Amino acid sequence: MNLFQSVNSAMDVALGEDPSAVIFGEDVAFGGVFRCSIGLKDKYGADRVFNTPLSEQGIVAFGIGLAVAGATAVAEIQFADYIFPAFDQITNEAAKFRYRTGNLFDCGKLTIRTPCGAVGHGALYHSQSPEAFFSHIAGVKVVMPRGPIQAKGLLLSCIKEEDPCIFFEPKILYRAAIEEVPTGDYTIPLGKAEVVIEGSDVTMVGYGTQVHVLREVASMAQEKLNVSCEVIDLRTLLPYDLNTILKSVIKTGRMIITHEAPQTMGYAAEIATAVQEECFLNLEAPIQRVCGYDTPFAHVYEPFYMPDKWRLFEAVKKVVNF
Amino acid sequence: MFTRNFYRLSKYLRKPCNKNACELRKLHISAALWSNQSPSRFEEKPEFPGSRSKFIHKLSFIQPDDIEGIPVYRVMNRKGEIIEESEDPHLDKDTVIKMYRDMTLLNTMDKILYESQRQGRISFYMTNFGEEGTHIGSAAALSLKDMVFGQYREAGVLMWRGFTLDQFMDQCYGNCNDHGEGKQMPVHYGSKELNFVTISSTLATQMPQASGAAYALKRKGKDLCVICYFGEGAASEGDAHAAFNFAATLECPIIFFCRNNGYAISTPTKDQYRGDGIASRGAGYGMATIRVDGNDVFATYNATKAARDMCVKECRPVLIEAMTYRLGHHSTSDDSSAYRSVDEAAYWDKQDTPIARLRYFMISKGWWDDNKEKEWKTESKQMVMETFARAEARKKPNPELLFTDVYKNMEWHIEKQQKAMKQHVTNYAEHYPLDNFERWKD
């Protein structure tokens, strides 16, 4: 299955197992603009797989209400670039529901799914990676898979998780990534990073599409520099698995963090700070961040903007030669 | 024969609703294709997918000033006299007395808690003066299992359902008995047993949530509805628009109940909207709508009851705009004499309050008199004062609770911070107000 098929499979499982589960958002009824919900309306009915009017704040809030009333709600925001009208509902309502009500009410059964990330031609409003904004909100969980097998298991975990989750789907992987995905029900635990490639010299931390770039960089580093890189996929961005990162940095003493989102106040800043707090004396070199530049995501300049394998390769050299 | 049947069927399908409009259009198109009549007869109606109406051949605009305002439905006049006998809900004596007692008990509690904020005993308070009728009239028409999403000025709904004075005051004090665990400012009440979703300070955010909750209730098939209260100011928020549109398109059993009390803090309605209030928007979304005298508990009751029936039996949303007047200040952080004349508020207090109008009615029925009034005033004040003393004496919850319920299970990073807080506070104990709080176990 590719990524959109594995997401489809996850939702098929969820709808099949949980009679209260519903899927909704713009254009989900006919199958969705990325085909993630294809066939589900015919299989489960128009009351369970339905279109909403065009309003992200409405979609997320409707989902919160469904969840508060006890239904499992899977809300789709068509592009992560358009999630911002819902930011108030996510920050002030979804994230704080259980806390502010003293656990009388909660919207744990809410999952928001949204395509994110560079796709080659998306420009400002079809390429964004806004995960950092959401990782700053106490009370939500933020997840981003790197491929179809991860996506299905992590999405099912999000749907079953009793906290509101935001599930980012790297859109460039929808068709490009193809793996042998189990057809039944399975979950991958949230809050746990995965060491995708073991290594001894440099720790490289990323998530989503960037994990594949890191894998390539690890090969390049081994081949051209004889440097052994450990590649870690965070998978869950909030709460994140600091322990796995620390274990790795204690071993290697050098770290690179990378994401497509802009550098300043970005996700990598948190990881870098947390690691230097705990592993200051283990570090052999300053921690490197290889990120998007502090600009909006431009159209024709995408090849220059991206934190590509050459910028990462350069970072490996820098961190090893400090 | 074909044309006769076609027109008969067509007339039936002219009942306004999207499904019928689609069917009608299909019929017209197929009839035009197959009939031997000239095609021009079937170009009489516009066929655009987005609207349903007829063509017009003279340029003219809809001018809002030419449209008469939506009338206000009332059952009792200001003297508590029933105007149209057929509209009297004929509620029994016990129900009417409960309505009166709940409104006046709320009024008494409001006076005392407002004062307590002035004296620095609680941090903040919002009164319900003048709007008690909107709460009690609507609450009395619902089932206890109907879910309530409120804004912040609906304490009477809780009162009606059985929220105790202790529960009100424990929340205002944020003490160890508060079910909300002291996490929110006063008046942010909530109750799981009474199906009253906890208040949040953000305005109108509850509205599209209420639509979603109503959809869930519909799918559960329990013949329940949701009621969502909001003010005329909150109705300007984008969330309100989303709420109405989602409820209508997704056929949600929800009553949208707008308390139009004339002010959003200092902003009068003329700065809030230019159309005919909130009620005029209802039809625009495809919702059944009524405007009601919110100071008339019977009118409010009748409207809410009828709305509930529509919601539950026909699975569609209903908008009620209850006209009323905010007698008090917006909150303890507000002094309304800065933006409205004291005379204006005094006028409403004297001429038109839900409490006075119901009292006149009760007196006319022989169900109430000056003695009962005096007794009840004394009794209710005493109840409030005793509860007040109890609530004030209770300690605040254990400070560990600062960290609970961020997630269902406490995550590692929050637990780490909880430990750090406890360690720090233990080391600097004299600088923290620990005496007012329950202790944690070391």
PDB file of N, CA and C in Angstrom, chain B residues 5-41:
ATOM      1  N   ASN B   5     -50.017  14.802 -14.554  1.00  0.00           N
ATOM      2  CA  ASN B   5     -49.332  14.132 -13.436  1.00  0.00           C
ATOM      3  C   ASN B   5     -48.053  14.855 -13.055  1.00  0.00           C
ATOM      4  N   PHE B   6     -47.397  15.355 -14.112  1.00  0.00           N
ATOM      5  CA  PHE B   6     -46.140  16.055 -13.865  1.00  0.00           C
ATOM      6  C   PHE B   6     -46.378  17.274 -12.969  1.00  0.00           C
ATOM      7  N   TYR B   7     -47.453  18.051 -13.300  1.00  0.00           N
ATOM      8  CA  TYR B   7     -47.689  19.267 -12.513  1.00  0.00           C
ATOM      9  C   TYR B   7     -48.123  18.920 -11.088  1.00  0.00           C
ATOM     10  N   ARG B   8     -48.888  17.835 -10.941  1.00  0.00           N
ATOM     11  CA  ARG B   8     -49.325  17.432  -9.602  1.00  0.00           C
ATOM     12  C   ARG B   8     -48.111  17.074  -8.749  1.00  0.00           C
ATOM     13  N   LEU B   9     -47.250  16.255  -9.331  1.00  0.00           N
ATOM     14  CA  LEU B   9     -46.037  15.813  -8.636  1.00  0.00           C
ATOM     15  C   LEU B   9     -45.140  17.021  -8.350  1.00  0.00           C
ATOM     16  N   SER B  10     -45.083  17.891  -9.371  1.00  0.00           N
ATOM     17  CA  SER B  10     -44.225  19.067  -9.259  1.00  0.00           C
ATOM     18  C   SER B  10     -44.670  19.954  -8.101  1.00  0.00           C
ATOM     19  N   LYS B  11     -46.015  20.068  -7.914  1.00  0.00           N
ATOM     20  CA  LYS B  11     -46.535  20.922  -6.830  1.00  0.00           C
ATOM     21  C   LYS B  11     -46.133  20.337  -5.463  1.00  0.00           C
ATOM     22  N   TYR B  12     -46.219  19.026  -5.350  1.00  0.00           N
ATOM     23  CA  TYR B  12     -45.825  18.357  -4.106  1.00  0.00           C
ATOM     24  C   TYR B  12     -44.350  18.620  -3.794  1.00  0.00           C
ATOM     25  N   LEU B  13     -43.570  18.558  -4.887  1.00  0.00           N
ATOM     26  CA  LEU B  13     -42.136  18.702  -4.694  1.00  0.00           C
ATOM     27  C   LEU B  13     -41.729  20.149  -4.423  1.00  0.00           C
ATOM     28  N   ARG B  14     -42.700  21.074  -4.560  1.00  0.00           N
ATOM     29  CA  ARG B  14     -42.359  22.468  -4.346  1.00  0.00           C
ATOM     30  C   ARG B  14     -42.193  22.804  -2.869  1.00  0.00           C
ATOM     31  N   LYS B  15     -42.445  21.819  -1.979  1.00  0.00           N
ATOM     32  CA  LYS B  15     -42.179  22.047  -0.543  1.00  0.00           C
ATOM     33  C   LYS B  15     -40.701  22.406  -0.396  1.00  0.00           C
ATOM     34  N   PRO B  16     -40.433  23.533   0.238  1.00  0.00           N
ATOM     35  CA  PRO B  16     -39.029  23.968   0.220  1.00  0.00           C
ATOM     36  C   PRO B  16     -38.098  23.111   1.065  1.00  0.00           C
ATOM     37  N   CYS B  17     -37.256  22.403   0.380  1.00  0.00           N
ATOM     38  CA  CYS B  17     -36.118  21.762   1.029  1.00  0.00           C
ATOM     39  C   CYS B  17     -35.212  21.288  -0.077  1.00  0.00           C
ATOM     40  N   ASN B  18     -33.981  21.178   0.215  1.00  0.00           N
ATOM     41  CA  ASN B  18     -32.984  20.904  -0.828  1.00  0.00           C
ATOM     42  C   ASN B  18     -33.287  19.663  -1.632  1.00  0.00           C
ATOM     43  N   LYS B  19     -33.703  18.615  -0.936  1.00  0.00           N
ATOM     44  CA  LYS B  19     -33.940  17.331  -1.621  1.00  0.00           C
ATOM     45  C   LYS B  19     -35.023  17.525  -2.670  1.00  0.00           C
ATOM     46  N   ASN B  20     -36.094  18.177  -2.268  1.00  0.00           N
ATOM     47  CA  ASN B  20     -37.201  18.366  -3.202  1.00  0.00           C
ATOM     48  C   ASN B  20     -36.808  19.272  -4.361  1.00  0.00           C
ATOM     49  N   ALA B  21     -36.001  20.278  -4.074  1.00  0.00           N
ATOM     50  CA  ALA B  21     -35.580  21.181  -5.145  1.00  0.00           C
ATOM     51  C   ALA B  21     -34.800  20.411  -6.199  1.00  0.00           C
ATOM     52  N   CYS B  22     -33.932  19.512  -5.727  1.00  0.00           N
ATOM     53  CA  CYS B  22     -33.153  18.694  -6.669  1.00  0.00           C
ATOM     54  C   CYS B  22     -34.058  17.819  -7.502  1.00  0.00           C
ATOM     55  N   GLU B  23     -35.004  17.196  -6.855  1.00  0.00           N
ATOM     56  CA  GLU B  23     -35.933  16.308  -7.569  1.00  0.00           C
ATOM     57  C   GLU B  23     -36.735  17.094  -8.596  1.00  0.00           C
ATOM     58  N   LEU B  24     -37.152  18.292  -8.165  1.00  0.00           N
ATOM     59  CA  LEU B  24     -37.962  19.129  -9.042  1.00  0.00           C
ATOM     60  C   LEU B  24     -37.188  19.499 -10.291  1.00  0.00           C
ATOM     61  N   ARG B  25     -35.930  19.864 -10.054  1.00  0.00           N
ATOM     62  CA  ARG B  25     -35.105  20.241 -11.194  1.00  0.00           C
ATOM     63  C   ARG B  25     -34.952  19.074 -12.157  1.00  0.00           C
ATOM     64  N   LYS B  26     -34.698  17.909 -11.599  1.00  0.00           N
ATOM     65  CA  LYS B  26     -34.526  16.725 -12.469  1.00  0.00           C
ATOM     66  C   LYS B  26     -35.779  16.502 -13.297  1.00  0.00           C
ATOM     67  N   LEU B  27     -36.932  16.632 -12.640  1.00  0.00           N
ATOM     68  CA  LEU B  27     -38.214  16.446 -13.331  1.00  0.00           C
ATOM     69  C   LEU B  27     -38.363  17.434 -14.482  1.00  0.00           C
ATOM     70  N   HIS B  28     -38.048  18.714 -14.187  1.00  0.00           N
ATOM     71  CA  HIS B  28     -38.189  19.736 -15.220  1.00  0.00           C
ATOM     72  C   HIS B  28     -37.328  19.405 -16.426  1.00  0.00           C
ATOM     73  N   ILE B  29     -36.096  19.018 -16.125  1.00  0.00           N
ATOM     74  CA  ILE B  29     -35.164  18.754 -17.224  1.00  0.00           C
ATOM     75  C   ILE B  29     -35.638  17.557 -18.051  1.00  0.00           C
ATOM     76  N   SER B  30     -36.021  16.476 -17.372  1.00  0.00           N
ATOM     77  CA  SER B  30     -36.455  15.307 -18.152  1.00  0.00           C
ATOM     78  C   SER B  30     -37.767  15.585 -18.874  1.00  0.00           C
ATOM     79  N   ALA B  31     -38.625  16.368 -18.236  1.00  0.00           N
ATOM     80  CA  ALA B  31     -39.888  16.715 -18.900  1.00  0.00           C
ATOM     81  C   ALA B  31     -39.617  17.536 -20.146  1.00  0.00           C
ATOM     82  N   ALA B  32     -38.669  18.460 -20.032  1.00  0.00           N
ATOM     83  CA  ALA B  32     -38.340  19.292 -21.199  1.00  0.00           C
ATOM     84  C   ALA B  32     -37.809  18.435 -22.341  1.00  0.00           C
ATOM     85  N   LEU B  33     -37.044  17.408 -21.960  1.00  0.00           N
ATOM     86  CA  LEU B  33     -36.474  16.547 -23.001  1.00  0.00           C
ATOM     87  C   LEU B  33     -37.534  15.684 -23.683  1.00  0.00           C
ATOM     88  N   TRP B  34     -38.491  15.201 -22.916  1.00  0.00           N
ATOM     89  CA  TRP B  34     -39.426  14.210 -23.456  1.00  0.00           C
ATOM     90  C   TRP B  34     -40.772  14.782 -23.881  1.00  0.00           C
ATOM     91  N   SER B  35     -41.134  15.919 -23.354  1.00  0.00           N
ATOM     92  CA  SER B  35     -42.465  16.453 -23.669  1.00  0.00           C
ATOM     93  C   SER B  35     -42.536  16.949 -25.106  1.00  0.00           C
ATOM     94  N   ASN B  36     -43.743  16.924 -25.628  1.00  0.00           N
ATOM     95  CA  ASN B  36     -43.881  17.518 -26.959  1.00  0.00           C
ATOM     96  C   ASN B  36     -44.271  18.985 -26.853  1.00  0.00           C
ATOM     97  N   GLN B  37     -44.254  19.542 -25.620  1.00  0.00           N
ATOM     98  CA  GLN B  37     -44.520  20.971 -25.475  1.00  0.00           C
ATOM     99  C   GLN B  37     -43.271  21.739 -25.887  1.00  0.00           C
ATOM    100  N   SER B  38     -43.435  23.042 -26.182  1.00  0.00           N
ATOM    101  CA  SER B  38     -42.256  23.809 -26.602  1.00  0.00           C
ATOM    102  C   SER B  38     -41.310  23.991 -25.415  1.00  0.00           C
ATOM    103  N   PRO B  39     -40.005  23.930 -25.642  1.00  0.00           N
ATOM    104  CA  PRO B  39     -39.017  23.981 -24.545  1.00  0.00           C
ATOM    105  C   PRO B  39     -39.109  25.280 -23.732  1.00  0.00           C
ATOM    106  N   SER B  40     -39.605  26.372 -24.308  1.00  0.00           N
ATOM    107  CA  SER B  40     -39.581  27.645 -23.586  1.00  0.00           C
ATOM    108  C   SER B  40     -40.450  27.589 -22.321  1.00  0.00           C
ATOM    109  N   ARG B  41     -41.494  26.722 -22.290  1.00  0.00           N
ATOM    110  CA  ARG B  41     -42.311  26.621 -21.075  1.00  0.00           C
ATOM    111  C   ARG B  41     -41.476  26.143 -19.890  1.00  0.00           C
TER     112      ARG B  41
END
